[in-house]
Amino acid sequence: MQYSNIFVIIFFVSSFLNFLLEMILEFVDFSFRKKHGMEIPDEVKGLIDESTLKKTCAYENVKYKFWIPRFVLMFVLELYLIIAGFYPAVFETVCTWSGNSIVVNLLYIFFTSIPTAILAIPFNLYSTFGIEKQFGFCKQTFRMWIVDSIKSILVTFVIALPLLAIACALFKYCPNLWWLFLGATYVVFSLAISVIYPILIAPIFNKFTPLEEGELKTRLESLLQRCGFKSSGLFVMDASKRSGHSNAYFTGFGKSKRVVLYDTLIAQLTPEEIEAVLGHELGHYKHHHIVKRMCIMIPLIFAVLFAESIFIKMPELYEGFGFQILTNENGDVSYKMMMVGTIFSATIFGGLAPLASLVTNHMSRRDEFQADAFSAKVCKKGAPLISALIKLNKENLSEIQVAKVYSAFKYSHPPLLERIEAIKETEK
């Protein structure tokens, strides 16, 4: 390790600042909940009782106390692996096994992910079968958890392997413009995944059945027609076999678009309330939130990849962390190391992620307010959406109000009270 290396300095400074920020934010949330968690604001009086608030506080407090050791141990492990030279050692080892860049990078990614994956297993198990089961959310068996984990690994492998192969080929044959072609490939690949996800990937984990005939289907089809939204159908997902949490969403792209309702959502809300929830989702569609987000994210992807294309050619990026640099005939960093450099540059600057979350969360909350307002207008009243949000808040044991600073960094959706106030303002 070269502790005077600029990349090493950036990594340690950003990592420690991120650690302190996360610890402070979670403590602020805990302190705010301790002081205001049992308060029943006027907006929800008679709709949320003290027993619900008590259970919500207990749920959030247990998650907070569980989060601390997990976060600290993950942080310590990351620092230890960096300082101990684990990553250079793995790379040098896999290079002796194969000369193929795809094989080398695939093995490198696999072996370097093992320590954190092993550490995460007991925490994931306790979170699922301890905390979530204690508060009535976890419905799945241990066998189902194992099967889901294996499926997730296989799906990730199938999706990631072609991208890895393309990236390695571009590093070799387009060393100067790889970032441009890889960015374009990633965008096309993402759009393709959004098309095939509802048809091929989602059914691997859940069963989707067409929504039965009745008042709910009639309401929702009428709403879709009024909004000019064409989909491949309304489907119910068997979410209850794994969790008691509820949701509704759009998935797919183009002709593969479909509306998905959790069966837990149907059990918890009235048809009028579900119509209001769907109206909210349609608000995202009518306001072109996904398209607008893509117009921001796509240039950002290219910008990040371009920055990485500069960093991964710098010997300092590798030398600072103990790597023995492989070079080509021109003396430049070999294409075999470029994937390692790309991964490492993301690790080095990963501590700056909370700053990006401030911007993305602000944009997301703005979109949520717009979608709420659209639902209130298209359904001709906001009361059903308000009652739906309160019910979902109760069923999911979500906090009614949180500290502003915590919301800014952590909440992609506005807290319940802010949404209620905004919906009522829209009605006026």
XYZ file of C-alpha atoms in Angstrom:
428
model
C 0.000 0.000 0.000
C 1.193 3.480 -0.858
C -0.574 5.708 1.670
C 0.660 8.863 -0.049
C -0.941 7.779 -3.337
C -3.742 10.168 -4.377
C -6.185 7.349 -5.126
C -5.482 5.695 -1.780
C -6.027 9.018 -0.009
C -9.322 9.597 -1.844
C -10.477 6.076 -0.953
C -9.742 6.339 2.772
C -11.009 9.913 3.171
C -14.267 9.290 1.278
C -14.801 5.926 3.004
C -14.371 7.345 6.510
C -16.534 10.376 5.734
C -19.219 8.077 4.342
C -18.974 5.888 7.456
C -19.405 8.880 9.766
C -22.261 10.290 7.700
C -24.160 7.001 7.709
C -23.708 6.559 11.457
C -24.838 10.135 12.137
C -27.882 9.893 9.855
C -29.101 6.645 11.409
C -28.599 8.051 14.923
C -30.515 11.201 13.948
C -33.373 9.014 12.709
C -33.295 6.952 15.920
C -33.285 10.091 18.113
C -36.128 11.669 16.122
C -38.170 8.473 16.432
C -37.486 8.309 20.172
C -38.789 11.860 20.570
C -41.667 11.950 18.048
C -42.382 8.305 17.208
C -45.457 8.044 19.425
C -47.019 11.332 18.313
C -50.280 11.093 16.347
C -50.521 14.105 14.004
C -53.931 15.635 13.261
C -53.797 14.331 9.670
C -53.986 10.690 10.811
C -55.957 10.929 14.076
C -58.493 8.141 14.283
C -56.743 6.277 11.469
C -53.518 5.278 13.224
C -53.539 4.257 16.895
C -50.875 4.071 19.585
C -50.468 0.307 19.288
C -49.522 0.672 15.600
C -47.033 3.429 16.399
C -45.550 1.357 19.208
C -45.085 -1.605 16.872
C -43.621 0.651 14.170
C -41.096 2.147 16.580
C -40.146 -1.318 17.836
C -39.684 -2.548 14.260
C -37.538 0.416 13.250
C -35.490 0.268 16.472
C -34.735 -3.427 16.004
C -33.639 -2.783 12.421
C -31.435 0.112 13.580
C -29.716 -1.916 16.307
C -29.212 -4.740 13.827
C -27.874 -2.347 11.180
C -25.045 -1.050 13.383
C -22.969 -4.263 13.707
C -23.652 -5.185 10.085
C -22.526 -1.804 8.768
C -19.467 -1.651 11.033
C -18.296 -5.180 10.215
C -18.780 -4.638 6.478
C -16.764 -1.425 6.726
C -13.980 -3.079 8.716
C -13.857 -6.020 6.306
C -13.570 -3.701 3.305
C -10.680 -1.803 4.901
C -8.939 -5.017 5.936
C -9.146 -6.518 2.425
C -7.697 -3.325 0.942
C -4.872 -2.958 3.484
C -3.996 -6.672 3.452
C -3.531 -6.652 -0.325
C -6.266 -9.210 -0.897
C -7.300 -7.878 -4.307
C -3.815 -7.776 -5.904
C -3.142 -11.273 -4.537
C -6.316 -12.632 -6.113
C -5.557 -10.997 -9.450
C -1.997 -12.320 -9.571
C -3.257 -15.809 -8.698
C -5.997 -16.002 -11.353
C -3.565 -14.635 -13.959
C -1.439 -17.751 -13.425
C -4.468 -19.948 -14.116
C -5.462 -18.493 -17.483
C -4.307 -16.064 -20.136
C -7.842 -15.338 -21.336
C -8.953 -11.885 -20.146
C -12.623 -12.915 -19.790
C -11.724 -15.917 -17.627
C -9.268 -13.874 -15.571
C -11.748 -11.091 -14.851
C -14.628 -13.492 -14.223
C -12.549 -15.416 -11.673
C -11.323 -12.163 -10.132
C -14.850 -10.838 -9.665
C -16.029 -14.194 -8.278
C -13.249 -14.668 -5.703
C -13.151 -11.035 -4.553
C -16.908 -11.112 -3.873
C -16.684 -14.168 -1.601
C -15.619 -12.482 1.715
C -18.463 -9.945 1.767
C -20.940 -12.567 0.553
C -19.979 -14.913 3.404
C -20.206 -12.131 5.994
C -23.614 -11.081 4.643
C -25.184 -14.562 4.933
C -25.842 -14.612 8.722
C -27.094 -11.027 8.642
C -29.441 -11.757 5.731
C -30.752 -14.859 7.485
C -31.415 -13.006 10.731
C -33.013 -10.082 8.898
C -35.366 -12.429 7.041
C -36.121 -15.132 9.608
C -35.507 -13.074 12.725
C -36.706 -9.497 12.352
C -39.130 -9.883 9.447
C -40.690 -13.027 10.910
C -40.901 -11.479 14.389
C -43.046 -8.654 13.013
C -45.182 -10.871 10.785
C -43.709 -10.042 7.391
C -41.655 -13.118 6.519
C -43.777 -15.911 5.020
C -41.129 -17.890 3.154
C -39.411 -21.079 4.292
C -35.678 -21.584 4.592
C -35.770 -23.879 1.570
C -37.497 -21.159 -0.459
C -34.836 -18.673 0.660
C -32.062 -21.000 -0.522
C -33.770 -21.628 -3.863
C -34.349 -17.878 -4.407
C -30.687 -17.161 -3.621
C -29.495 -19.761 -6.135
C -31.893 -18.436 -8.765
C -30.661 -14.867 -8.184
C -27.031 -15.922 -8.576
C -27.771 -17.801 -11.797
C -29.821 -14.947 -13.280
C -27.110 -12.440 -12.363
C -24.488 -14.680 -13.983
C -26.487 -15.092 -17.186
C -27.052 -11.338 -17.455
C -23.584 -10.195 -16.379
C -21.472 -12.660 -18.374
C -22.311 -11.221 -21.838
C -21.627 -7.686 -20.566
C -18.308 -8.808 -19.099
C -17.336 -10.500 -22.367
C -18.243 -7.408 -24.389
C -16.341 -5.135 -21.988
C -13.197 -7.292 -22.165
C -13.378 -7.374 -25.975
C -13.757 -3.583 -26.097
C -10.818 -3.102 -23.709
C -8.689 -5.156 -26.108
C -9.838 -3.926 -29.507
C -11.009 -0.365 -28.681
C -8.667 0.766 -25.881
C -9.419 4.450 -26.447
C -13.146 4.398 -27.245
C -14.279 1.404 -25.184
C -16.244 3.672 -22.851
C -18.378 4.967 -25.731
C -19.263 1.527 -27.100
C -19.714 0.003 -23.643
C -22.068 2.818 -22.640
C -24.142 2.267 -25.771
C -24.145 -1.495 -25.147
C -25.258 -1.001 -21.547
C -28.151 1.255 -22.569
C -29.357 -1.189 -25.244
C -28.885 -4.113 -22.864
C -30.909 -2.360 -20.138
C -33.780 -1.683 -22.540
C -33.703 -5.303 -23.681
C -33.824 -6.532 -20.078
C -36.830 -4.284 -19.370
C -38.627 -5.978 -22.277
C -37.857 -9.569 -21.312
C -38.020 -9.104 -17.514
C -41.809 -9.512 -17.110
C -41.896 -12.382 -19.598
C -38.832 -14.455 -18.712
C -37.179 -13.277 -15.481
C -39.961 -12.291 -13.043
C -41.841 -15.635 -13.467
C -38.705 -17.450 -12.248
C -39.373 -16.078 -8.766
C -43.128 -15.460 -8.629
C -46.365 -16.648 -10.138
C -48.363 -14.074 -12.124
C -52.045 -14.660 -12.815
C -54.482 -12.420 -14.716
C -56.666 -10.269 -12.470
C -60.095 -11.862 -12.016
C -63.237 -10.308 -13.437
C -65.082 -8.031 -11.050
C -65.366 -4.499 -9.723
C -61.601 -4.066 -9.296
C -60.733 -5.119 -12.845
C -63.520 -2.956 -14.279
C -62.276 0.081 -12.345
C -58.659 -0.430 -13.342
C -59.366 -1.063 -17.028
C -61.517 2.061 -17.139
C -58.713 4.051 -15.518
C -56.128 2.726 -17.996
C -58.415 3.622 -20.878
C -58.988 7.162 -19.582
C -55.223 7.660 -19.320
C -54.476 6.172 -22.724
C -52.197 3.518 -21.235
C -51.914 0.324 -23.262
C -50.628 -2.743 -21.456
C -50.426 -6.473 -22.027
C -52.725 -7.030 -19.059
C -53.434 -6.708 -15.343
C -51.667 -9.345 -13.258
C -51.639 -10.435 -9.615
C -48.315 -11.536 -8.099
C -48.221 -14.127 -5.313
C -46.122 -11.908 -3.041
C -47.797 -13.274 0.107
C -45.879 -16.557 -0.084
C -42.698 -14.643 0.756
C -43.646 -11.419 2.532
C -46.475 -9.440 4.064
C -45.275 -6.219 2.426
C -47.423 -4.872 -0.412
C -46.901 -2.917 -3.611
C -48.063 -2.274 -7.178
C -45.946 -1.414 -10.190
C -45.597 -1.219 -13.950
C -43.024 -3.415 -15.612
C -41.826 -4.027 -19.127
C -41.334 -1.801 -22.114
C -43.371 -1.277 -25.275
C -45.783 -4.124 -25.934
C -44.494 -6.071 -22.914
C -45.801 -3.435 -20.445
C -47.986 -4.927 -17.747
C -49.594 -3.780 -14.498
C -48.680 -5.922 -11.485
C -50.558 -5.917 -8.186
C -49.299 -7.767 -5.110
C -51.951 -10.110 -3.756
C -51.232 -8.545 -0.354
C -52.225 -5.149 -1.781
C -55.558 -6.519 -2.997
C -56.198 -8.014 0.444
C -55.398 -4.778 2.279
C -57.094 -2.094 0.140
C -60.548 -1.454 -1.296
C -61.060 -1.349 -5.104
C -61.354 2.451 -4.934
C -58.063 2.716 -3.045
C -56.274 0.358 -5.453
C -57.582 2.484 -8.328
C -56.002 5.523 -6.654
C -52.694 3.670 -6.206
C -52.720 2.699 -9.881
C -53.572 6.314 -10.701
C -50.367 7.279 -8.923
C -48.342 4.826 -11.030
C -50.030 6.156 -14.165
C -48.960 9.629 -13.072
C -45.351 8.570 -13.574
C -46.266 7.411 -17.065
C -48.233 10.546 -18.020
C -45.523 12.872 -16.700
C -42.861 10.866 -18.586
C -40.822 10.413 -15.415
C -39.066 7.287 -16.678
C -38.130 8.924 -19.980
C -36.921 12.071 -18.213
C -34.871 9.975 -15.804
C -33.320 8.130 -18.730
C -32.439 11.435 -20.408
C -30.425 12.274 -17.292
C -28.985 8.844 -16.545
C -27.789 7.961 -20.054
C -25.448 10.990 -20.410
C -24.334 10.371 -16.813
C -23.433 6.755 -17.653
C -21.275 7.925 -20.546
C -19.661 10.614 -18.377
C -18.779 8.125 -15.629
C -17.386 5.611 -18.115
C -15.351 8.353 -19.794
C -13.872 9.355 -16.428
C -13.065 5.704 -15.725
C -11.392 5.408 -19.147
C -8.936 8.059 -17.955
C -8.362 6.599 -14.477
C -7.776 2.995 -15.569
C -4.842 4.050 -17.756
C -3.053 5.619 -14.782
C -0.449 3.315 -13.197
C -1.043 5.111 -9.870
C -4.517 3.572 -9.637
C -2.991 0.102 -9.404
C 0.363 0.785 -7.740
C -1.225 2.538 -4.787
C -3.116 -0.609 -3.811
C -0.290 -3.055 -4.441
C -1.027 -4.359 -7.934
C 1.797 -5.473 -10.204
C 0.933 -3.690 -13.454
C 0.589 -5.702 -16.628
C 1.565 -3.686 -19.708
C 1.179 -4.129 -23.456
C 3.863 -3.726 -26.123
C 3.506 0.095 -25.950
C 4.097 0.170 -22.211
C 0.463 1.089 -21.467
C -1.724 -0.703 -18.932
C -2.776 -4.045 -20.408
C -6.389 -4.585 -21.403
C -6.409 -7.548 -18.996
C -6.238 -5.101 -16.067
C -8.799 -2.611 -17.322
C -11.778 -4.398 -15.775
C -9.956 -4.456 -12.440
C -9.286 -0.735 -12.840
C -12.945 -0.070 -13.635
C -14.064 -1.952 -10.523
C -11.457 -0.271 -8.354
C -12.220 3.245 -9.541
C -15.865 2.628 -8.582
C -14.688 1.408 -5.156
C -12.405 4.397 -4.653
C -15.131 6.948 -5.323
C -17.959 4.884 -3.813
C -17.809 6.865 -0.593
C -19.166 9.875 -2.478
C -22.440 8.070 -3.244
C -24.444 9.862 -0.486
C -23.874 13.168 -2.280
C -25.422 11.720 -5.425
C -28.328 10.357 -3.389
C -29.224 13.904 -2.293
C -29.840 14.830 -5.917
C -31.556 11.612 -7.013
C -33.807 11.531 -3.935
C -34.849 15.139 -4.501
C -35.778 14.349 -8.090
C -37.604 11.180 -7.073
C -39.651 12.915 -4.348
C -40.618 15.646 -6.814
C -41.852 12.943 -9.206
C -43.816 11.244 -6.417
C -45.620 14.479 -5.565
C -46.535 14.914 -9.231
C -47.798 11.337 -9.452
C -49.904 11.817 -6.305
C -51.404 14.986 -7.765
C -52.203 13.183 -11.026
C -53.961 10.386 -9.132
C -56.098 12.874 -7.224
C -57.092 14.578 -10.488
C -57.759 11.482 -12.607
C -59.747 9.846 -9.782
C -61.518 13.188 -9.160
C -60.637 13.113 -5.446
C -57.630 12.552 -3.251
C -59.292 10.846 -0.269
C -58.908 7.270 -1.642
C -55.192 7.764 -2.241
C -54.732 9.256 1.227
C -56.530 6.349 2.891
C -54.533 3.888 0.758
C -51.231 5.507 1.760
C -52.201 5.427 5.442
C -53.193 1.764 5.245
C -50.007 0.821 3.424
C -47.991 2.817 5.934
C -49.647 0.894 8.781
C -49.339 -2.523 7.135
C -45.658 -2.003 6.284
C -44.894 -0.447 9.693
C -43.374 2.616 8.024
C -42.639 5.778 9.975
C -45.165 8.597 9.671
C -42.603 11.370 9.960
C -38.805 11.477 9.936
C -36.109 14.102 10.359
C -35.726 16.326 7.291
C -32.009 15.614 6.901
C -32.610 11.864 7.077
C -35.368 12.081 4.509
C -33.116 14.071 2.171
C -30.406 11.411 2.161
C -32.462 8.229 2.557
C -35.996 8.671 1.221
C -36.748 8.382 -2.474
C -40.451 8.849 -1.554
C -41.774 11.697 0.606
C -42.793 10.757 4.173
C -46.504 10.091 4.723
C -47.447 13.455 6.263
C -45.830 15.422 3.441
C -47.724 13.385 0.859
C -51.045 13.864 2.647
C -50.524 17.629 2.890
C -49.588 17.852 -0.797
C -52.626 15.811 -1.910
C -54.973 17.992 0.118
C -53.357 21.082 -1.387
C -53.973 19.631 -4.862
C -57.644 19.133 -4.048
C -57.968 22.789 -3.089
